[in-house]
Every structure is written in C-alpha cells, then in structure tokens.
Amino acid sequence: MTKESVFSICGMCTVRCPIKVDTEDGVVKWIEGNPHDPGMAGRLCAKGSAGVAMLYDYERPQKPMIREGKRGEGKWRKVSWDEALGYISEKLNAIKEKYGARAIALSDRGGPFRDIHRSFLRAIGSPNYLNHDCTCARNVQHAALSLFGSGRKTFNYDYGNCKHLVLYGRNVFESLRVKAAGAIMELLDRGGKITYIDPRAAGTAMKATRYWAIRPGTDYALNLGIIHTVLRDKLYDRQFVNQWVTGLKELESFVIPYTPQWAAEETGIAAEEIVSFAHEIAQDRPAVIFHPGWMMARYSDSFYAVRTAYILNALMGAFETPGGLFFQKGPGDAGAKGLKSLLDTIPKPDEKRVDGCGWKHKQFDAGPGLMHLFYRAILDEDPYPVKAYIVFRHDPLLSLPDPEAQKTALDKLDLIVAIDANYSETGWYADVLLPSATYLEKSSILTTGKGLKPGFGMRKQAVEPRNDAKPDWWIFKNLAERMGVGEHFKFDTMEDFWEWQLEDTGISLSDLEKKGSVSLTDKPIWWDRMKDLKFKTPSKKIELVSSRLADSNIESFKPYQSPQKPDDGYYRLAFGRSPVHTHGRTQNNPVLSEIMPENQLWLNAAEAAKLGIAHGDLVQVTSSDGSHSGTINAFVTDFIHPESVFMVHGFGRKVPWQTRGYNKGLGDYRFETGLLDVYDPVGGANSLMECFVKVEKAG
Ligand SMILES: Nc1nc2c(c(=O)[nH]1)N[C@H]1C(S)=C(S)[C@@H](COP(=O)(O)OP(=O)(O)OC[C@H]3O[C@@H](n4cnc5c(=O)[nH]c(N)nc54)[C@H](O)[C@@H]3O)O[C@H]1N2
Ligand SMILES: Nc1nc2c(c(=O)[nH]1)N[C@H]1C(S)=C(S)[C@@H](COP(=O)(O)OP(=O)(O)OC[C@H]3O[C@@H](n4cnc5c(=O)[nH]c(N)nc54)[C@H](O)[C@@H]3O)O[C@H]1N2
Ligand code: SF4
Ligand SMILES: [Mo]
C-alpha cells in the first residue's frame, strides 16, 4: 500500500484553509487542517471534512454535456471533451466575428485563483469579467474605497489581541473561517469582550458578552447614536484623529440630531445601553474592532451603515495596532518580489464594460462590475448586445435574487457555458455543462497571502480526477488554443506555470511543497501608526468627507431613513449560514445532507401565537408578489425580532439528478422576487434583505 500526504488548500468554501490530505493507493482517506499552520493546528470544519464525501459522490457532473431539450428541461447529451470544446469555440468564434469579443462575458466566484481564466477573457478581447460580489461584500468594498481610497481587503483583523470586538450580524462561530474563529476564542479566553448585534440570536450571540437584538435594517441608526455619544463625550483617540482623519467637523454637525434616545427609538436598544457601551469600548481603544461584516450590507442604505462602522474604527484609532485592524502587507513590504501574473502580460481590451461600472456609473469600481447591471444590459442590449456567458464556479440562479427574472435575461443569450464541480442551478440551465475537477483533484495557481507575515501558498493535487473531470486551467488553455489565442498559454502543466510564477521570487517549488506555504518574513510587519500609514486617498488620510464620492456628486453623510415596516402577516426575510453547509452547494453532499437535510423558518413566538402557529408546525411562506410559495417547518422562538423571519440560505434545490438535496426545504433566493433590480445606489450591492414574505399556517 502507498501512503502519501500532500499539503494543499481546502475548497469546500471560499475561506481556503490550509489542509493536509492523506491518501492510500490514490484514494483520499483523511483531511485535516495543516499542522504546520499554527492557526489551523489540525483543525477543520465539518464541511472541510466532508470534502472526501464530495469527491466520491457519484451525483456530480461526470462528463461534458450538451443540452438537447429546452433550457432547464434536463435533457442532455454526454459528449467527449473534444466535441464539447469544439462546439463552444465554434459558437464563441462566430459570436466574436458578428458582435465583437465584448459580446462574451464571464463570471466567477472571486478569490486568488483567477489569473488564468481572467487572462482567457482578456486574450479573446472582452472587458466583461464579473463576479459574485454584488451579493456579498460590494457595499463594504465601496465604503472602504470612499474612506481609505483602497478596498476592504487593505485591512485584516487582529482578533486574538482584541479587547472588544463588535459584530453586526457577523456570525463568526457559525459562518466560519476556521482561523478567525480560533483567534476569537483566544480573545474570549483572555477576557476580551464581544458585542453581538443581530435581530436573531445566532450561535455567536451565545458566546457574546453583550447581545443586542436590533430591529432589522437599523444598524445605521445604532452607529449614528454611538458616534454622537463618542463625539459629544470626547471619547475618541484625539492624537490618531488629528493625524489621520479629515472631515471631523462635518461629521460632528451631521450627527447632532442622532442622539442615543433617537437611536433607541429606531433600533429597540435602550439609550443608556448605547451610552454605556460607548464609554466602555473607549476604555479599551485602540485594541477594538468594529467589524463591518457582510450582513449590515444587504439593505438599500448599507453603504452608509458600513461606512459608519469603519468611521468608528477611525475614531477609536484602531488602525495598525495590536488587537485592531492592520494593513495587510504584501511581498514588497517584506522586501521580496511577488509572483508573476499572466493577466499583466496581456494588453487590456480597449472596450467599455457592458454594465457601465467605472464609466457610466463612476461611483462603482470597474473590477468585477455588478451582475445585476449586467442582466439589465443583456435585456436592454444597451450599451451593446451580449450573446455568450461563461459561468465558472459561480451559481447566480441561486445566489442572485429572483431566478425567474434572471432567466428572462439569460434567454436572450445564444450560448451559456457552465463549468462546475457540482450540478449548480445555473449549470442545469446552461447549454453546455463542463465537469470541473474538485480541489482535491487539481492543482491551482500559487497564491499570495497578504497579512502581517506575507507569503505564498499552494493548492496541490492529491488524487487523479474522477470520471472525465478536468482542471479549470486545462479547460481555459484548451479553449484559448481553439480560439486562436493559445500563444498566451504556453504552459503544459501546473508545475510549468508555478515555475514561471516563482521566477522572480527566489523561492523554489520544493520550498513550498514542504509545508504548503512559504512565509517571506519571520517577524510580523507592523508600521508606525503615527507616521507610516498608507491611505490611498488624495489627502493620504481617512476621508470622512470623501473626495471619491464628491467626484460623483454623492453625499458623504446621508440622512437616516427608517426601514419599511412589514404589513400584518408579513415579515422581513433574513437569511444566513449553517456551520455545516456552504451556500447552496453542499445540500446534496452525502454526509452534510444527512447532518442537516433541510432548513426551517425561525419565527418570533409572539407572532407565531397571533398566527396560531406552534413550534414544528408546517407553515406556508409566500413571496410578496404572490408568485412563489412553499411549505416549511416553523422554528418558533423568542430569539428573533418580531419583524423578521429567518431561514438558512441555499435549500430548495431543483436539480433532479441531485436526489439528496432535491426539493428539500425552501430557497430564500426564490422569495426575493422583484429584487434583481433593487440595489444600494452608492454601494452597488443587491438589497437582498429588502424582501418580505407572508407566513401562514399551512392548510
Ligand atoms: N438569498 C441569498 N442569496 C445569497 C446569499 C444568501 O445567504 N442568501 N449569500 C450571498 C453570498 S455572501 C455569496 S458569497 C454568494 C455565493 O454564491 P456563489 O458564488 O454562486 O456560491 P458558491 O457556493 O461559492 O459556489 C458557486 C459554484 O461553484 C461551484 N464550485 C465549487 N468548487 C468548484 C471548483 O473547484 N471548480 C468549479 N468549476 N466549480 C466549483 C459550486 O458547485 C457552486 O455551484 O451568494 C450570495 N447570495
Ligand atoms: N458555514 C459557512 N460559513 C461561511 C459560508 C458558508 O456558506 N457556510 N460562507 C462564507 C461567506 S461567502 C460569507 S459572505 C460569510 C458571511 O458571514 P456572516 O455575514 O457572518 O453570516 P450570515 O450567516 O450570512 O449572516 C449572519 C447574520 O446576519 C443577521 N442579520 C440579518 N439582518 C440583519 C440586520 O439588519 N442587522 C444585523 N446586525 N444583522 C442582521 C442574520 O440574522 C444572520 O444571523 O460567511 C462565510 N462563511
Ligand atoms: S472554513 Fe471549512 S470548508 Fe471553508 S475552507 Fe476552511 S475547512 Fe474548508
Ligand atoms: Mo459571501
């Protein structure tokens, strides 16, 4: 028997934890957190462990398939790779000829493994790269840009040394990042505090020092009340603010009306609590973190809410200090050279983005654009037609609102190609579905890990691909060759590509293979917080009054508007994660589907009593326009705000070939009818939480 171990990177969610994979005779037997990484020390989450079950699941795409029936009907012809790639490249070439390369778009799931497929799109000449972020962190990204001149990933959080961590629905102990959860346990062990704010007492509330059951959608009001108190009672870090913050006067006059008493009315959190919290956290500054999270960020004024969380960090002086937010350092900051990028070797197409980001909509970062504006552009053929869409490691029919509305746009396309390791909802609706090798069956490009100790990381193939699955680099390289742009993709194996990536760095592949990563420095890199901070704004400071926003005639401080109250019998539909599932892609996992086969509807106990619903009863949930409805079991509890109901995201899957997940529970996304076009006008993200549903006892 041959036993082997490789160090690699988990792919069961997008956190990308370092792992060790043990194989016997080419079969994966065991996965654990990489023992060389002190943050992992062998630990892994349930989903990470279920990677083995995913790998050997026979209910995953096995061969390339071309659609035979209508879109979504499920009639497929299994074909060879040669036929599939021939079919796709012929169609893409014809579209390119007739409409130009800009008529071809590609979306993915973001992250550090994008170089090759983004290069493919650039090589054929299209500017239309998109990703998932309009449903995730776009508002946070834009809020960061408006204050710091650079994006949200400029900073990371030193949880372990933090004295007071404030979480707005950032459910750290269930919506997992293994290392962060470990560091936050350390914070608690050292006597640090957590304030957890969520209309629902999620898992993290149980561990928190203070839990505030906020009225949904009012985090902005809460923050305005806290800022009012901090400024009124002079609780801020004067030295830091004088050095690094502009616009304090304007902020001061803006928050005058937003007293703690006013915030209490809006949020349901007592004014005395807000005041005592502000005094308490100021004692612990600068080792404090207001985590801008994700979940504050799904309402139509989330941009401003997130901005106030960042502003609170600035007022507390919580930058570049142990226990606060630190600047993520790259290879250059460690005096080293970075990895080479293929994308940088290919000229940028001289075309405007179809979604208008960065030109028509100047306030929106061009980078990954905005998917909802992309759909709008397909429908209107404005500014130009889009005819083909490649969806790679992304499932918009499950992750953007209102799948039926999305299909109306998709139906205008001549070609949809999906590349996925599972049967995604979008893959099932595509014209061609290509089976992707999973993270255990493929090597990916080397990654740069930014942080206090920058370094490089490696995802290394542990076993041969099963069935006819292929690694994505192979798929895009072959497509490029068939489209006549193969000269940019000269590598034959991932090892070739790795060698090229490392060329300037002085690091060898064997250095990386030893432990799965290489650090470019022994000591953490901290900059002098009073001298060396690198804010990228024109003023080189944190701009409370933002020059970036002013360029687009957008106000830096927006007067508060109270969120809509639901009508009788209606509730705001909140969603979130389960610790044992990743979005909608693990509901069919042989192990995880057994641990949590379906979701439930959290419903406030007093509301349930009014509706005559008892714990465990079957309830009927209907979208606000009446077009979508389904039944689910009620989880009746005092621990959710009366205006909200909650379900774990990602259930209600409709791909019949996934027998374990098929039709189990309800899909939150299907109730978000009419929301495809509803988004934060400054932050850009879809307002997924502006969704109301009717709840009744099922008849
Ligand atoms: N209603 C509602 N909508 C939401 C959310 C919610 O909670 N509720 N959450 C939002 C958030 S925060 C996010 S980040 C998005 C996420 O939405 P998505 O980005 O669409 O979701 P993922 O689950 O990350 O995976 C996308 C696809 O990648 C596939 N995949 C996984 N590994 C591989 C691989 O190695 N190769 C290939 N080719 N494919 C692979 C999966 O099978 C899946 O179909 O959804 C957002 N939308
Ligand atoms: N297990 C697991 N972990 C994951 C993922 C996964 O799929 N599974 N996905 C990863 C991804 S892509 C992301 S983006 C993160 C998301 O991480 P989080 O944002 O931490 O998690 P969620 O579970 O999406 O949402 C958390 C909470 O927000 C609350 N909430 C709803 N409305 C409001 C409001 O108005 N105010 C406040 N303060 N809270 C509100 C909900 O009740 C919910 O409990 O998780 C990551 N980690
Ligand atoms: S959090 Fe879990 S599933 Fe996600 S990368 Fe880490 S181990 Fe894998
Ligand atoms: Mo996300």
mmCIF file of N, CA and C and ligand atoms in Angstrom, residues 14 109 132-133 135-137 152 294 298 577 583, ligand 4:
data_model
loop_
_atom_site.group_PDB
_atom_site.id
_atom_site.type_symbol
_atom_site.label_atom_id
_atom_site.label_comp_id
_atom_site.label_asym_id
_atom_site.label_seq_id
_atom_site.Cartn_x
_atom_site.Cartn_y
_atom_site.Cartn_z
ATOM 1 N N THR A 14 -15.060 29.322 0.419
ATOM 2 C CA THR A 14 -14.049 30.215 -0.155
ATOM 3 C C THR A 14 -13.103 30.786 0.884
ATOM 4 N N ARG A 109 -16.373 33.327 -8.943
ATOM 5 C CA ARG A 109 -16.653 33.476 -7.530
ATOM 6 C C ARG A 109 -15.553 34.284 -6.836
ATOM 7 N N HIS A 132 -19.284 37.370 -8.064
ATOM 8 C CA HIS A 132 -20.425 37.218 -7.156
ATOM 9 C C HIS A 132 -20.624 38.409 -6.234
ATOM 10 N N ASP A 133 -19.699 39.354 -6.209
ATOM 11 C CA ASP A 133 -19.619 40.249 -5.054
ATOM 12 C C ASP A 133 -20.799 41.204 -4.871
ATOM 13 N N THR A 135 -23.563 40.321 -4.393
ATOM 14 C CA THR A 135 -24.406 39.682 -3.384
ATOM 15 C C THR A 135 -23.637 39.441 -2.095
ATOM 16 N N CYS A 136 -22.404 39.916 -2.047
ATOM 17 C CA CYS A 136 -21.587 39.610 -0.868
ATOM 18 C C CYS A 136 -21.076 40.902 -0.247
ATOM 19 N N ALA A 137 -19.953 41.403 -0.688
ATOM 20 C CA ALA A 137 -19.298 42.490 0.060
ATOM 21 C C ALA A 137 -19.135 43.785 -0.725
ATOM 22 N N ARG A 152 -11.671 46.934 0.821
ATOM 23 C CA ARG A 152 -11.842 46.388 2.177
ATOM 24 C C ARG A 152 -10.704 45.446 2.564
ATOM 25 N N TRP A 294 -20.647 41.595 6.657
ATOM 26 C CA TRP A 294 -21.295 41.496 5.367
ATOM 27 C C TRP A 294 -22.765 41.852 5.510
ATOM 28 N N ARG A 298 -26.778 44.523 3.284
ATOM 29 C CA ARG A 298 -27.691 43.987 2.281
ATOM 30 C C ARG A 298 -28.992 44.769 2.229
ATOM 31 N N ARG A 577 -26.041 31.575 7.293
ATOM 32 C CA ARG A 577 -25.378 30.300 7.073
ATOM 33 C C ARG A 577 -25.682 29.288 8.174
ATOM 34 N N HIS A 583 -23.303 27.796 1.301
ATOM 35 C CA HIS A 583 -24.294 28.333 0.376
ATOM 36 C C HIS A 583 -25.251 27.234 -0.085
HETATM 37 MO MO MO B 4 -20.096 35.865 0.702
#
